[in-house]
Coordinates of C-alpha atoms and ligand atoms in Angstrom, one line a residue:
M19 CA 66.8 -68.3 29.6
A20 CA 69.4 -65.7 30.7
T21 CA 72.8 -66.2 30.5
T22 CA 73.9 -66.2 34.1
A23 CA 75.8 -69.3 35.1
R24 CA 74.3 -72.2 36.9
D25 CA 76.4 -72.1 39.8
S26 CA 75.6 -68.5 40.6
I27 CA 73.9 -67.6 44.0
L28 CA 70.8 -65.2 42.7
V29 CA 70.7 -62.3 45.1
V30 CA 67.0 -60.0 44.4
G31 CA 67.4 -56.8 44.9
G32 CA 70.3 -54.4 44.7
G33 CA 69.6 -52.1 47.8
L34 CA 72.5 -51.6 50.6
G35 CA 71.6 -55.4 51.3
G36 CA 71.6 -57.0 48.4
A37 CA 75.3 -54.9 47.6
A38 CA 76.7 -55.9 50.6
V39 CA 75.5 -59.9 50.2
S40 CA 76.7 -60.1 46.3
L41 CA 80.2 -58.4 47.9
A42 CA 80.5 -60.5 50.7
L43 CA 79.9 -63.4 48.5
A44 CA 81.9 -62.9 45.9
R45 CA 84.7 -62.4 48.3
K46 CA 84.1 -66.2 50.0
G47 CA 84.9 -67.0 45.9
F48 CA 80.6 -67.4 45.0
R49 CA 79.7 -66.1 41.7
V50 CA 76.6 -64.0 42.0
C51 CA 74.3 -62.6 39.9
L52 CA 73.2 -59.0 41.9
I53 CA 69.1 -58.3 40.2
E54 CA 67.5 -55.0 40.4
Q55 CA 64.3 -53.9 39.1
A56 CA 65.3 -50.6 38.8
P57 CA 66.9 -49.2 35.1
E58 CA 70.0 -48.3 37.3
F59 CA 71.2 -49.5 40.4
G60 CA 71.7 -47.0 44.0
V61 CA 70.2 -43.8 42.5
I62 CA 67.8 -42.6 45.0
G63 CA 69.1 -41.7 48.1
Y64 CA 68.9 -39.5 51.0
G65 CA 71.0 -39.6 54.3
I66 CA 71.9 -42.7 56.5
Q67 CA 73.4 -43.1 59.9
L68 CA 75.7 -45.7 60.8
G69 CA 76.3 -47.2 64.2
P70 CA 79.7 -48.2 64.9
N71 CA 78.7 -52.1 64.4
A72 CA 78.5 -51.6 60.7
F73 CA 82.1 -51.1 60.7
H74 CA 83.4 -54.5 62.0
M75 CA 81.0 -55.7 59.0
F76 CA 82.8 -53.2 56.7
D77 CA 86.0 -54.1 57.5
R78 CA 85.1 -58.0 56.4
L79 CA 83.8 -55.9 53.3
G80 CA 87.0 -54.1 52.8
V81 CA 85.6 -50.9 52.4
S82 CA 85.6 -49.4 55.7
E83 CA 88.3 -47.1 54.5
A84 CA 85.9 -45.7 51.6
V85 CA 83.3 -45.0 54.0
L86 CA 85.2 -43.1 56.2
K87 CA 86.4 -41.1 53.7
Q88 CA 83.0 -39.8 52.1
A89 CA 81.3 -39.3 55.9
I90 CA 81.0 -37.2 58.6
I91 CA 81.6 -38.1 62.3
P92 CA 79.4 -35.9 64.1
N93 CA 79.7 -34.5 67.5
S94 CA 76.5 -36.1 69.2
L95 CA 73.4 -37.6 68.8
L96 CA 70.8 -35.4 70.3
M97 CA 67.6 -35.4 71.1
L98 CA 65.5 -31.9 71.7
D99 CA 62.7 -31.1 73.0
S100 CA 60.5 -29.8 70.3
V101 CA 58.2 -27.4 73.4
D102 CA 61.4 -25.5 74.2
G103 CA 64.5 -27.2 72.8
G104 CA 66.1 -28.2 76.0
I105 CA 68.1 -31.3 75.9
I106 CA 66.6 -34.6 76.4
A107 CA 69.5 -37.0 76.0
R108 CA 72.6 -36.3 74.6
I109 CA 75.2 -38.8 73.5
P110 CA 78.6 -38.1 72.5
T111 CA 80.0 -39.7 69.7
R112 CA 83.5 -38.4 69.0
A113 CA 86.7 -39.6 70.8
S114 CA 85.0 -41.0 73.9
F115 CA 82.5 -43.1 72.1
V116 CA 85.0 -44.5 69.5
T117 CA 87.7 -45.3 72.5
R118 CA 84.5 -47.2 73.6
F119 CA 83.2 -49.1 71.0
K120 CA 86.0 -49.1 68.6
Y121 CA 84.4 -47.6 65.5
P122 CA 82.9 -44.1 65.0
Y123 CA 79.5 -43.5 64.3
I124 CA 78.9 -41.7 61.1
V125 CA 76.5 -40.2 58.5
I126 CA 76.8 -40.2 54.6
H127 CA 74.6 -39.9 51.9
R128 CA 73.2 -43.3 50.5
I129 CA 74.1 -42.8 47.4
D130 CA 77.7 -42.6 48.3
L131 CA 77.7 -45.6 50.2
H132 CA 75.8 -47.7 47.7
H133 CA 78.5 -46.6 45.3
I134 CA 81.2 -48.2 46.8
L135 CA 79.2 -51.3 47.6
L136 CA 78.4 -51.2 44.3
G137 CA 82.0 -50.0 43.0
A138 CA 83.6 -53.1 44.6
C139 CA 81.0 -55.5 43.1
K140 CA 82.0 -54.0 39.6
A141 CA 85.4 -54.6 40.6
N142 CA 84.8 -58.3 41.3
S143 CA 84.8 -60.4 38.5
G144 CA 82.5 -63.1 40.0
I145 CA 79.6 -60.7 40.0
E146 CA 76.7 -60.0 37.3
L147 CA 74.9 -56.9 38.0
M148 CA 71.7 -57.1 36.5
P149 CA 69.5 -54.0 36.0
E150 CA 66.1 -53.8 34.9
T151 CA 64.4 -57.1 35.8
N152 CA 62.0 -57.3 37.8
V153 CA 61.5 -60.7 39.9
I154 CA 58.0 -62.5 40.3
G155 CA 58.1 -65.6 41.6
Y156 CA 60.9 -68.3 41.9
E157 CA 60.6 -72.2 42.1
D158 CA 63.1 -74.6 44.4
F159 CA 64.0 -77.8 42.5
G160 CA 65.7 -79.4 45.6
D161 CA 69.2 -78.8 44.0
R162 CA 68.8 -75.6 42.0
V163 CA 66.3 -73.0 42.0
R164 CA 64.8 -70.7 39.5
L165 CA 63.6 -67.0 38.9
R166 CA 60.8 -66.1 36.6
T167 CA 61.0 -62.3 35.9
Q168 CA 58.0 -59.9 34.6
G169 CA 59.9 -60.2 31.2
D170 CA 58.8 -64.0 30.8
E171 CA 62.4 -64.6 31.5
C172 CA 63.7 -67.1 33.6
I173 CA 67.3 -67.3 35.9
E174 CA 68.7 -70.5 36.8
G175 CA 70.9 -70.5 40.2
A176 CA 72.2 -72.6 42.5
A177 CA 70.1 -70.7 45.7
I178 CA 68.4 -67.7 46.0
V179 CA 68.9 -64.3 48.7
G180 CA 66.4 -62.4 48.7
A181 CA 67.2 -59.0 49.4
D182 CA 64.1 -57.0 47.8
G183 CA 63.4 -54.8 50.5
L184 CA 60.0 -54.0 52.9
R185 CA 57.6 -55.7 49.8
S186 CA 59.5 -58.7 48.9
S187 CA 57.9 -60.7 45.9
I188 CA 60.5 -63.7 47.6
R189 CA 59.0 -63.2 50.9
Q190 CA 55.7 -63.0 49.7
Q191 CA 55.7 -66.2 48.1
M192 CA 57.7 -67.8 51.0
V193 CA 55.8 -66.8 53.8
R194 CA 52.2 -65.8 52.5
E195 CA 51.1 -63.0 54.6
G196 CA 49.8 -59.7 54.0
E197 CA 50.9 -56.0 53.7
P198 CA 53.4 -54.4 56.0
R199 CA 52.0 -52.9 59.7
M200 CA 51.5 -49.2 59.3
I201 CA 51.2 -47.3 61.8
G202 CA 49.6 -44.4 60.9
F203 CA 53.0 -42.3 60.4
V204 CA 54.4 -40.8 57.1
A205 CA 58.0 -39.0 56.6
H206 CA 59.2 -36.4 54.1
R207 CA 63.1 -36.3 53.4
T208 CA 64.5 -33.6 52.2
I209 CA 68.3 -32.7 51.1
V210 CA 69.0 -28.9 50.5
P211 CA 72.7 -27.2 50.3
M212 CA 73.8 -26.0 53.4
S213 CA 74.3 -22.5 52.0
E214 CA 70.2 -22.1 52.5
V215 CA 70.3 -23.4 55.9
S216 CA 70.4 -20.6 58.8
A217 CA 73.3 -20.8 61.3
D218 CA 71.5 -21.4 64.3
V219 CA 70.9 -25.3 62.8
R220 CA 73.6 -26.0 61.3
R221 CA 75.5 -28.0 64.0
N222 CA 77.8 -31.3 63.4
D223 CA 75.3 -33.3 65.3
V224 CA 72.5 -35.8 64.7
V225 CA 69.7 -33.8 66.0
L226 CA 66.3 -35.0 66.5
W227 CA 63.7 -32.6 68.1
A228 CA 61.0 -35.0 69.6
G229 CA 57.3 -34.2 70.2
P230 CA 53.7 -35.6 70.6
G231 CA 53.5 -38.0 67.4
F232 CA 55.8 -36.1 65.5
H233 CA 59.5 -35.8 65.6
I234 CA 62.6 -34.6 62.7
V235 CA 65.8 -35.2 62.4
H236 CA 68.3 -33.7 60.8
Y237 CA 72.0 -33.5 59.9
P238 CA 75.0 -32.3 57.8
L239 CA 76.2 -34.5 54.6
R240 CA 79.0 -34.5 52.4
A241 CA 81.7 -32.4 54.3
G242 CA 79.0 -30.1 55.1
T243 CA 78.0 -29.0 52.0
L244 CA 74.1 -30.7 52.5
F245 CA 71.9 -30.6 55.2
N246 CA 69.6 -33.4 55.2
L247 CA 66.2 -33.3 57.0
V248 CA 62.9 -35.8 57.7
A249 CA 60.1 -34.7 58.8
V250 CA 57.9 -37.4 60.8
F251 CA 54.6 -37.4 62.1
K252 CA 51.2 -39.5 62.7
T253 CA 48.3 -38.6 60.3
S254 CA 44.6 -40.1 59.6
S255 CA 45.8 -39.8 55.9
Y256 CA 48.4 -41.8 55.6
L257 CA 46.8 -43.7 53.2
E258 CA 45.9 -40.8 51.0
R259 CA 47.8 -39.7 48.2
G260 CA 47.3 -35.5 48.3
D261 CA 48.8 -32.6 46.3
I262 CA 51.3 -30.3 47.6
R263 CA 48.8 -27.8 49.4
S264 CA 46.8 -30.2 51.2
Y265 CA 50.7 -32.0 52.5
R266 CA 51.9 -28.2 53.6
A267 CA 48.6 -27.6 55.6
E268 CA 48.6 -30.7 57.4
I269 CA 52.6 -30.4 58.5
E270 CA 51.5 -26.8 59.2
R271 CA 48.6 -27.9 61.9
T272 CA 50.7 -31.1 63.1
Y273 CA 53.7 -29.0 64.2
C274 CA 51.4 -25.5 65.0
N275 CA 53.0 -25.6 68.5
S276 CA 56.1 -26.7 68.0
H277 CA 59.5 -24.3 68.8
P278 CA 60.4 -21.6 66.2
S279 CA 63.5 -23.7 65.0
M280 CA 61.5 -26.4 64.1
K281 CA 59.1 -24.3 62.1
A282 CA 62.0 -22.7 60.0
L283 CA 63.3 -26.4 59.4
L284 CA 59.7 -27.1 58.3
S285 CA 59.8 -24.4 55.4
M286 CA 62.5 -26.1 54.1
I287 CA 60.9 -29.8 53.8
D288 CA 60.5 -31.2 50.2
V289 CA 56.6 -32.0 50.3
A290 CA 56.0 -33.8 47.4
R291 CA 57.4 -36.5 47.8
R292 CA 55.8 -38.7 51.1
W293 CA 56.9 -42.3 52.6
V294 CA 54.3 -44.2 54.7
I295 CA 56.3 -45.4 58.0
S296 CA 55.7 -49.5 58.4
D297 CA 57.5 -52.5 59.7
R298 CA 56.8 -56.2 60.0
D299 CA 56.3 -58.6 63.5
P300 CA 60.1 -60.7 63.7
I301 CA 59.8 -64.3 62.5
R302 CA 61.9 -66.8 63.6
H303 CA 62.2 -68.5 60.4
W304 CA 63.0 -66.4 57.1
S305 CA 64.6 -69.8 54.6
K306 CA 63.2 -72.5 53.1
G307 CA 65.5 -74.8 50.9
R308 CA 68.0 -72.9 49.0
V309 CA 66.2 -69.5 49.1
T310 CA 66.7 -67.1 51.5
L311 CA 65.4 -63.6 53.0
L312 CA 68.1 -60.6 54.0
G313 CA 67.5 -56.9 55.0
D314 CA 64.1 -55.5 55.2
A315 CA 62.9 -58.3 53.5
A316 CA 63.2 -60.3 56.4
H317 CA 63.3 -58.2 59.5
P318 CA 61.8 -54.6 58.7
T319 CA 61.9 -52.2 61.7
L320 CA 60.7 -48.6 62.3
Q321 CA 64.1 -46.6 61.7
T322 CA 64.0 -45.0 65.7
L323 CA 67.5 -46.9 66.5
A324 CA 68.3 -46.1 62.7
Q325 CA 69.6 -49.6 61.9
G326 CA 67.7 -51.1 59.2
A327 CA 70.5 -50.9 57.0
C328 CA 73.0 -51.9 59.0
M329 CA 71.3 -54.9 60.1
A330 CA 71.2 -56.0 57.0
I331 CA 74.6 -55.5 56.3
E332 CA 75.5 -57.6 59.7
D333 CA 73.2 -60.5 57.6
A334 CA 75.8 -60.1 54.6
V335 CA 78.4 -60.8 56.3
C336 CA 77.0 -63.6 58.3
L337 CA 75.4 -65.2 55.4
A338 CA 78.3 -65.4 53.5
Q339 CA 80.1 -67.2 56.3
L340 CA 77.8 -69.5 56.8
V341 CA 77.3 -70.3 53.5
S342 CA 81.6 -70.6 53.2
E343 CA 81.6 -73.0 56.1
A344 CA 78.8 -75.2 54.9
N345 CA 80.7 -76.9 51.4
G346 CA 77.5 -75.9 49.1
D347 CA 75.1 -77.0 51.4
F348 CA 72.5 -74.1 51.0
V349 CA 69.7 -75.7 53.0
S350 CA 71.8 -75.9 55.9
A351 CA 73.9 -72.9 55.9
F352 CA 70.8 -70.2 55.6
R353 CA 69.1 -72.2 58.9
R354 CA 72.0 -71.4 60.4
Y355 CA 72.2 -68.1 59.3
E356 CA 68.7 -67.2 60.0
A357 CA 69.1 -69.0 64.0
A358 CA 72.3 -66.7 63.9
R359 CA 70.1 -63.4 63.3
Y360 CA 66.6 -63.5 64.1
L361 CA 66.8 -62.7 68.1
R362 CA 69.3 -59.8 67.3
T363 CA 66.7 -58.5 64.9
A364 CA 63.6 -59.1 66.4
R365 CA 65.5 -57.2 69.2
V366 CA 66.2 -54.0 67.3
Q367 CA 62.5 -54.6 65.8
F368 CA 60.8 -54.8 69.6
E369 CA 62.5 -51.9 70.6
S370 CA 62.3 -49.4 67.9
R371 CA 58.5 -50.3 68.0
Y372 CA 58.8 -49.4 71.9
H373 CA 60.9 -46.2 72.1
W374 CA 58.7 -45.0 68.9
D375 CA 55.7 -45.3 71.3
N376 CA 57.6 -44.6 74.7
F377 CA 59.7 -42.1 73.9
Y378 CA 60.0 -40.6 70.6
H379 CA 56.6 -39.1 70.7
V380 CA 55.4 -38.8 73.9
G381 CA 54.1 -35.8 74.9
G382 CA 53.1 -34.0 78.1
I383 CA 53.6 -35.0 81.8
E384 CA 55.2 -38.1 80.0
R385 CA 57.6 -36.3 78.1
E386 CA 58.8 -34.0 80.8
V387 CA 58.9 -37.7 82.7
A388 CA 61.9 -38.6 80.4
R389 CA 63.8 -35.9 80.0
E390 CA 64.2 -35.8 83.6
I391 CA 65.3 -39.1 83.6
W392 CA 67.5 -39.3 80.2
S393 CA 69.0 -35.8 80.8
K394 CA 70.6 -37.0 84.0
R395 CA 72.3 -40.0 82.4
S396 CA 76.1 -40.0 82.2
E397 CA 78.0 -40.9 79.0
K398 CA 78.8 -44.1 80.6
E399 CA 75.5 -45.2 81.0
M400 CA 74.3 -43.8 77.8
F401 CA 77.0 -46.2 76.1
E402 CA 75.7 -49.0 78.1
C403 CA 72.6 -48.7 77.9
L404 CA 73.8 -48.6 73.4
A405 CA 76.3 -51.8 74.1
W406 CA 74.0 -54.8 72.8
L407 CA 73.6 -53.0 69.7
Y408 CA 76.8 -51.0 68.6
D409 CA 79.3 -53.7 70.5
G410 CA 78.2 -55.7 67.3
F411 CA 77.3 -58.8 65.9
A412 CA 80.0 -61.7 66.1
L413 CA 79.5 -64.7 64.3
S414 CA 80.4 -66.6 67.7
Q415 CA 76.9 -65.5 69.0
S416 CA 75.2 -67.6 67.0
A417 CA 72.3 -69.9 68.8
P418 CA 72.5 -74.1 68.5
L419 CA 70.2 -74.9 65.4
E420 CA 66.9 -76.2 66.3
K421 CA 66.4 -80.0 65.8
Ligands
FAD28 C1 62.7 -42.1 56.8 C2 63.5 -43.6 57.2 C3 65.5 -43.5 57.9 C4 65.9 -44.4 57.7 N1 67.4 -44.4 58.0 C5 68.2 -45.0 58.2 C6 69.5 -45.4 59.0 O1 69.6 -43.9 59.7 N2 70.2 -46.1 59.5 C7 70.0 -47.6 58.7 O2 70.7 -48.5 59.2 N3 68.4 -47.6 58.5 C8 67.9 -46.6 58.2 N4 66.7 -47.2 56.9 C9 66.3 -48.2 57.1 C10 67.0 -48.8 55.5 O3 66.5 -47.7 55.0 C11 66.7 -49.8 55.5 O4 66.4 -50.4 56.4 C12 67.8 -50.5 54.1 O5 67.5 -49.8 53.5 C13 66.9 -51.9 53.8 O6 67.5 -52.4 52.9 P1 67.7 -53.3 51.7 O7 68.7 -53.8 51.2 O8 67.2 -54.7 52.8 O9 66.2 -53.1 51.1 P2 65.9 -51.7 50.2 O10 66.8 -50.6 50.4 O11 64.6 -51.6 50.4 O12 66.3 -52.3 48.8 C14 65.5 -53.1 47.9 C15 65.7 -53.5 46.7 O13 65.2 -54.6 46.0 C16 65.1 -54.0 44.7 N5 63.4 -54.7 44.6 C17 62.5 -54.8 44.8 N6 61.5 -55.5 44.6 C18 62.1 -56.4 44.0 C19 61.9 -57.1 42.6 N7 60.9 -57.9 42.3 N8 62.8 -57.6 41.4 C20 64.3 -57.0 41.6 N9 64.2 -56.1 42.4 C21 63.0 -55.7 43.3 C22 64.6 -52.4 45.1 O14 64.2 -51.5 43.8 C23 65.3 -51.9 45.9 O15 66.4 -51.5 45.1 C24 65.5 -45.7 57.4 C25 64.3 -45.9 56.7 C26 63.6 -44.8 56.6 C27 62.6 -45.2 55.7

């Protein structure tokens, strides 16, 4: 039996969602045990974009200043045409954006964000960190819970928050469904020193090159010393494990008709590691008894809106608030939490799918039409399209509980 206090809330998964909810709960006075399968917390990381909605939550977690210190505020979000490099859409993200949304749009190294959240967790005596612990199942006894680990350990606590990502073992036991929905796209992520990047693509913007069945995203990190680059494309071999040569040949075939700047970007791509892109259908209920889910475990989304981590962080603050209001009644707090969150997170999932298929990856005349429409939108119109998302999540938006 592990040494954890029996009244601890057991958070499974030490990603951004798990770290955020541990901090949010501990700041409300709860004891938390944060359990991670990897030997170290937060070591993997590329760049991440965060909308202003994340800052409403960072304020509540007391980390906004630290995040801003490590972040870059880009000039704009820019969508470029993969054929001629022309502008399809541009959303300015400097002064007028901050005036409208009260907080900035930022890009940050995921490791830096993780370290800020984990640093705050370590500084809080209510949080115990438990690395190298792979959770394989749970039991809910009605008045307490127990986790089982691969090492045959049992960890007891008051409630469980499954923040264990897309392939959550907690969700698997609770919802009993199959694999995530794979859409036939893969991603290659890369970070290179800015000094290796040619001058024409070194810009302080989040740039998305859109083409038929593929896109590339890039932006600067760490005071402009690093360049974050992601290539995403459709391939029939998305389930096969290839080698560097076959991956490279596939990338060259996929992007053969694209703009010369895109080809230059692709030459920098790290082809060794590949992510298969997937999500799941939204669900209305992701809590059962004293067990609930958070972040990608609850509502995994395509990255079109760059909001997966933002939603996990919103979940975290909402969950802690409702648990704190429930005076130890985890069952009703978890039901209120999912009722408060499912419509907003489902909208992110659905809109991400819609824009993935109908905006990001269209070609030919369809892309020309998209360019005709979006390039003519005023800044005000662009901001209004995003207001539902970037204005943030308030607990008062919570829907009443179903009977
Ligand atoms: C290419 C790409 C780009 C993206 N860009 C953005 C972006 O710009 N902005 C944004 O907001 N989102 C973005 N996302 C989405 C974002 O990465 C995820 O939504 C976010 O990381 C989810 O956080 P999480 O904590 O829920 O899950 P995860 O980050 O997946 O963390 C889960 C943690 O649980 C641990 N774990 C898993 N199983 C177990 C187990 N059995 N026992 C113990 N521990 C376990 C894992 O090791 C991991 O540490 C992007 C995603 C991709 C694929």
